[in-house]
Amino acid sequence: MTRDRPVIAIYPGSFDPLTKGHEDVVRRSLCVADQVIIAIASSATQVKESFFSVDERLEVIKEVFLSEERVKCLIFQGLLVDFARETGAQFVIRGLRAVSDFEYEFQMAQMNRELWDGFETIFLTPDQSYSFLSASLVREIAILGGDVSNFVSDPVLKKIKEALG
Ligand code: PNS
């Protein structure tokens, strides 16, 4: 089958910080898309206190995916559907770790489709070794002095260490 345009997926989130679970989902996304845009929301729906600024997150995510030219990282404001339209993305990728993620994800997927008919969400499950992993737990463990080196890659770890002194 030939396609007249590349398949572009958008992978939105807070990524505060990017975990190995996020990275795993990005790499899996490349099996279903030609290009993946990691979209850092500067205003997330669920208000959380941020650890890294969006610019710091952008910088570190770019470093992690430096050698993967099919992955781009951008910051967005406002509605995901509007940003997706601007970038030419045809669908959104979200990671599903456990049943507990499902309700929130299902609601967002349905609402996004309500806002833009035909905008599909594809759910990908990370490797099971990351099923317990979340950015909020990484933040908490790091702030309390725990070792997060198994949960984030080296550029992220370096940034965490710098931030915590
Ligand atoms: O990593 P998160 O915090 O679970 O990601 C949530 C995110 C950023 C995907 C969601 O808050 C979002 O899409 N925000 C952009 C604003 C928007 O479009 N809101 C309506 C969602 S249905």
mmCIF file of C-alpha atoms and ligand atoms in Angstrom:
data_model
loop_
_atom_site.group_PDB
_atom_site.id
_atom_site.type_symbol
_atom_site.label_atom_id
_atom_site.label_comp_id
_atom_site.label_asym_id
_atom_site.label_seq_id
_atom_site.Cartn_x
_atom_site.Cartn_y
_atom_site.Cartn_z
ATOM 1 C CA MET A 1 0.000 0.000 0.000
ATOM 2 C CA THR A 2 1.359 3.463 -0.871
ATOM 3 C CA ARG A 3 0.498 6.580 1.091
ATOM 4 C CA ASP A 4 0.481 10.113 -0.245
ATOM 5 C CA ARG A 5 1.431 11.679 3.089
ATOM 6 C CA PRO A 6 3.347 10.551 6.154
ATOM 7 C CA VAL A 7 1.415 9.220 9.119
ATOM 8 C CA ILE A 8 1.983 11.643 11.990
ATOM 9 C CA ALA A 9 1.078 10.771 15.559
ATOM 10 C CA ILE A 10 1.009 13.166 18.458
ATOM 11 C CA TYR A 11 1.960 11.928 21.926
ATOM 12 C CA PRO A 12 0.830 14.565 24.427
ATOM 13 C CA GLY A 13 1.526 14.755 28.123
ATOM 14 C CA SER A 14 3.164 16.605 30.961
ATOM 15 C CA PHE A 15 6.382 14.550 30.874
ATOM 16 C CA ASP A 16 7.490 16.017 34.182
ATOM 17 C CA PRO A 17 9.844 14.223 33.908
ATOM 18 C CA LEU A 18 10.053 11.904 30.883
ATOM 19 C CA THR A 19 10.255 8.329 32.214
ATOM 20 C CA LYS A 20 11.492 5.135 30.607
ATOM 21 C CA GLY A 21 7.816 4.167 30.317
ATOM 22 C CA HIS A 22 7.151 7.263 28.147
ATOM 23 C CA GLU A 23 10.221 6.457 26.059
ATOM 24 C CA ASP A 24 8.988 2.911 25.543
ATOM 25 C CA VAL A 25 5.618 4.219 24.308
ATOM 26 C CA VAL A 26 7.346 6.637 21.898
ATOM 27 C CA ARG A 27 9.424 3.822 20.409
ATOM 28 C CA ARG A 28 6.346 1.607 20.061
ATOM 29 C CA SER A 29 4.505 4.497 18.361
ATOM 30 C CA LEU A 30 7.078 4.413 15.584
ATOM 31 C CA CYS A 31 5.635 1.008 14.590
ATOM 32 C CA VAL A 32 2.321 2.660 13.694
ATOM 33 C CA ALA A 33 3.448 6.142 12.603
ATOM 34 C CA ASP A 34 6.132 7.581 10.346
ATOM 35 C CA GLN A 35 6.683 10.510 12.669
ATOM 36 C CA VAL A 36 5.880 11.061 16.348
ATOM 37 C CA ILE A 37 5.483 14.480 17.892
ATOM 38 C CA ILE A 38 5.967 14.501 21.645
ATOM 39 C CA ALA A 39 3.767 17.407 22.696
ATOM 40 C CA ILE A 40 4.457 18.900 26.112
ATOM 41 C CA ALA A 41 1.333 20.567 27.477
ATOM 42 C CA SER A 42 2.148 23.855 29.097
ATOM 43 C CA SER A 43 -1.276 23.789 30.768
ATOM 44 C CA ALA A 44 -2.348 20.252 31.661
ATOM 45 C CA THR A 45 -6.016 19.437 32.325
ATOM 46 C CA GLN A 46 -5.250 18.094 35.792
ATOM 47 C CA VAL A 47 -3.436 20.876 37.580
ATOM 48 C CA LYS A 48 -0.217 19.633 39.161
ATOM 49 C CA GLU A 49 2.697 21.457 40.674
ATOM 50 C CA SER A 50 5.527 21.222 38.170
ATOM 51 C CA PHE A 51 9.040 20.010 38.895
ATOM 52 C CA PHE A 52 10.724 21.061 35.648
ATOM 53 C CA SER A 53 9.724 24.021 33.516
ATOM 54 C CA VAL A 54 8.314 23.148 30.093
ATOM 55 C CA ASP A 55 11.506 24.501 28.506
ATOM 56 C CA GLU A 56 13.647 22.209 30.663
ATOM 57 C CA ARG A 57 11.436 19.249 29.711
ATOM 58 C CA LEU A 58 11.738 20.136 26.032
ATOM 59 C CA GLU A 59 15.514 20.354 26.261
ATOM 60 C CA VAL A 60 15.921 16.997 27.975
ATOM 61 C CA ILE A 61 13.424 15.148 25.739
ATOM 62 C CA LYS A 62 15.246 16.449 22.658
ATOM 63 C CA GLU A 63 18.479 15.106 24.109
ATOM 64 C CA VAL A 64 16.981 11.673 24.804
ATOM 65 C CA PHE A 65 15.703 11.343 21.221
ATOM 66 C CA LEU A 66 18.659 13.054 19.550
ATOM 67 C CA SER A 67 19.466 10.089 17.314
ATOM 68 C CA GLU A 68 15.847 9.365 16.355
ATOM 69 C CA GLU A 69 14.998 11.749 13.533
ATOM 70 C CA ARG A 70 11.396 10.503 13.323
ATOM 71 C CA VAL A 71 10.708 11.913 16.788
ATOM 72 C CA LYS A 72 10.099 15.625 17.325
ATOM 73 C CA CYS A 73 9.323 17.427 20.545
ATOM 74 C CA LEU A 74 7.255 20.611 20.844
ATOM 75 C CA ILE A 75 5.497 22.617 23.543
ATOM 76 C CA PHE A 76 1.825 23.450 23.110
ATOM 77 C CA GLN A 77 -0.735 25.671 24.755
ATOM 78 C CA GLY A 78 -4.485 25.370 24.583
ATOM 79 C CA LEU A 79 -6.446 22.475 23.208
ATOM 80 C CA LEU A 80 -4.689 19.360 22.009
ATOM 81 C CA VAL A 81 -7.039 19.021 19.027
ATOM 82 C CA ASP A 82 -6.116 22.524 17.812
ATOM 83 C CA PHE A 83 -2.415 21.826 18.143
ATOM 84 C CA ALA A 84 -2.796 18.445 16.448
ATOM 85 C CA ARG A 85 -4.515 20.141 13.486
ATOM 86 C CA GLU A 86 -1.666 22.688 13.240
ATOM 87 C CA THR A 87 0.962 19.947 13.152
ATOM 88 C CA GLY A 88 -0.931 17.740 10.687
ATOM 89 C CA ALA A 89 -1.156 14.854 13.161
ATOM 90 C CA GLN A 90 -3.817 12.303 12.310
ATOM 91 C CA PHE A 91 -4.115 10.651 15.710
ATOM 92 C CA VAL A 92 -3.108 10.839 19.327
ATOM 93 C CA ILE A 93 -1.094 8.221 21.188
ATOM 94 C CA ARG A 94 -1.630 7.586 24.873
ATOM 95 C CA GLY A 95 -0.026 4.973 27.087
ATOM 96 C CA LEU A 96 -2.231 2.650 29.129
ATOM 97 C CA ARG A 97 -0.435 1.049 32.039
ATOM 98 C CA ALA A 98 -3.273 -0.473 33.984
ATOM 99 C CA VAL A 99 -7.055 -0.571 34.223
ATOM 100 C CA SER A 100 -6.841 2.354 36.626
ATOM 101 C CA ASP A 101 -5.684 4.584 33.731
ATOM 102 C CA PHE A 102 -8.626 3.630 31.623
ATOM 103 C CA GLU A 103 -11.432 5.850 32.924
ATOM 104 C CA TYR A 104 -9.506 9.122 32.524
ATOM 105 C CA GLU A 105 -8.052 8.086 29.183
ATOM 106 C CA PHE A 106 -11.410 6.942 27.835
ATOM 107 C CA GLN A 107 -13.011 10.243 28.837
ATOM 108 C CA MET A 108 -10.231 12.259 27.155
ATOM 109 C CA ALA A 109 -10.374 10.166 23.988
ATOM 110 C CA GLN A 110 -14.138 10.584 23.709
ATOM 111 C CA MET A 111 -13.955 14.312 24.421
ATOM 112 C CA ASN A 112 -11.198 14.864 21.866
ATOM 113 C CA ARG A 113 -13.284 13.068 19.267
ATOM 114 C CA GLU A 114 -16.249 15.233 20.238
ATOM 115 C CA LEU A 115 -14.080 18.311 19.635
ATOM 116 C CA TRP A 116 -12.713 17.020 16.335
ATOM 117 C CA ASP A 117 -14.744 14.305 14.688
ATOM 118 C CA GLY A 118 -12.403 11.692 13.265
ATOM 119 C CA PHE A 119 -9.485 12.427 15.579
ATOM 120 C CA GLU A 120 -8.613 8.978 16.860
ATOM 121 C CA THR A 121 -6.759 7.919 19.992
ATOM 122 C CA ILE A 122 -4.510 4.886 19.857
ATOM 123 C CA PHE A 123 -3.615 3.335 23.193
ATOM 124 C CA LEU A 124 -0.298 1.575 23.546
ATOM 125 C CA THR A 125 0.801 -0.440 26.530
ATOM 126 C CA PRO A 126 4.383 -0.056 27.702
ATOM 127 C CA ASP A 127 6.587 -3.011 28.539
ATOM 128 C CA GLN A 128 5.215 -4.632 31.679
ATOM 129 C CA SER A 129 8.371 -3.713 33.565
ATOM 130 C CA TYR A 130 7.142 -0.097 33.347
ATOM 131 C CA SER A 131 3.519 -0.758 34.293
ATOM 132 C CA PHE A 132 4.063 0.613 37.803
ATOM 133 C CA LEU A 133 6.018 3.650 36.668
ATOM 134 C CA SER A 134 4.689 7.213 36.705
ATOM 135 C CA ALA A 135 6.290 10.637 36.472
ATOM 136 C CA SER A 136 4.646 11.656 39.745
ATOM 137 C CA LEU A 137 6.224 8.715 41.619
ATOM 138 C CA VAL A 138 9.608 9.484 40.053
ATOM 139 C CA ARG A 139 9.297 13.098 41.218
ATOM 140 C CA GLU A 140 8.319 12.070 44.722
ATOM 141 C CA ILE A 141 11.096 9.474 45.088
ATOM 142 C CA ALA A 142 13.715 11.877 43.719
ATOM 143 C CA ILE A 143 12.615 14.723 46.002
ATOM 144 C CA LEU A 144 12.761 12.383 49.004
ATOM 145 C CA GLY A 145 16.304 11.328 48.125
ATOM 146 C CA GLY A 146 15.571 7.929 46.552
ATOM 147 C CA ASP A 147 17.335 6.372 43.572
ATOM 148 C CA VAL A 148 15.417 6.848 40.305
ATOM 149 C CA SER A 149 18.182 5.696 37.964
ATOM 150 C CA ASN A 150 16.183 2.622 36.864
ATOM 151 C CA PHE A 151 13.187 4.730 35.897
ATOM 152 C CA VAL A 152 14.624 7.543 33.770
ATOM 153 C CA SER A 153 17.411 7.710 31.228
ATOM 154 C CA ASP A 154 20.741 9.396 31.820
ATOM 155 C CA PRO A 155 19.966 12.921 30.505
ATOM 156 C CA VAL A 156 16.829 13.043 32.687
ATOM 157 C CA LEU A 157 18.709 11.706 35.704
ATOM 158 C CA LYS A 158 21.389 14.336 35.237
ATOM 159 C CA LYS A 159 18.751 17.076 35.110
ATOM 160 C CA ILE A 160 17.046 15.743 38.259
ATOM 161 C CA LYS A 161 20.364 15.694 40.125
ATOM 162 C CA GLU A 162 21.116 19.260 39.003
ATOM 163 C CA ALA A 163 17.676 20.433 40.111
ATOM 164 C CA LEU A 164 17.979 18.830 43.528
ATOM 165 C CA GLY A 165 21.546 19.979 44.006
HETATM 166 O O1 PNS B 1 0.619 13.506 31.200
HETATM 167 P P1 PNS B 1 -0.787 13.953 31.442
HETATM 168 O O2 PNS B 1 -0.790 15.044 32.468
HETATM 169 O O3 PNS B 1 -1.705 12.833 31.773
HETATM 170 O O4 PNS B 1 -1.312 14.593 30.061
HETATM 171 C C1 PNS B 1 -2.592 15.188 29.997
HETATM 172 C C2 PNS B 1 -2.741 15.985 28.691
HETATM 173 C C3 PNS B 1 -1.655 17.003 28.550
HETATM 174 C C4 PNS B 1 -2.701 15.023 27.521
HETATM 175 C C5 PNS B 1 -4.125 16.693 28.729
HETATM 176 O O5 PNS B 1 -4.192 17.435 29.908
HETATM 177 C C6 PNS B 1 -4.346 17.595 27.517
HETATM 178 O O6 PNS B 1 -4.596 17.137 26.420
HETATM 179 N N1 PNS B 1 -4.245 18.920 27.748
HETATM 180 C C7 PNS B 1 -4.390 19.928 26.708
HETATM 181 C C8 PNS B 1 -5.727 20.694 26.881
HETATM 182 C C9 PNS B 1 -6.876 19.919 26.275
HETATM 183 O O7 PNS B 1 -6.922 19.645 25.101
HETATM 184 N N2 PNS B 1 -7.849 19.562 27.142
HETATM 185 C C10 PNS B 1 -8.988 18.777 26.762
HETATM 186 C C11 PNS B 1 -8.643 17.306 26.897
HETATM 187 S S1 PNS B 1 -9.986 16.293 26.452
#
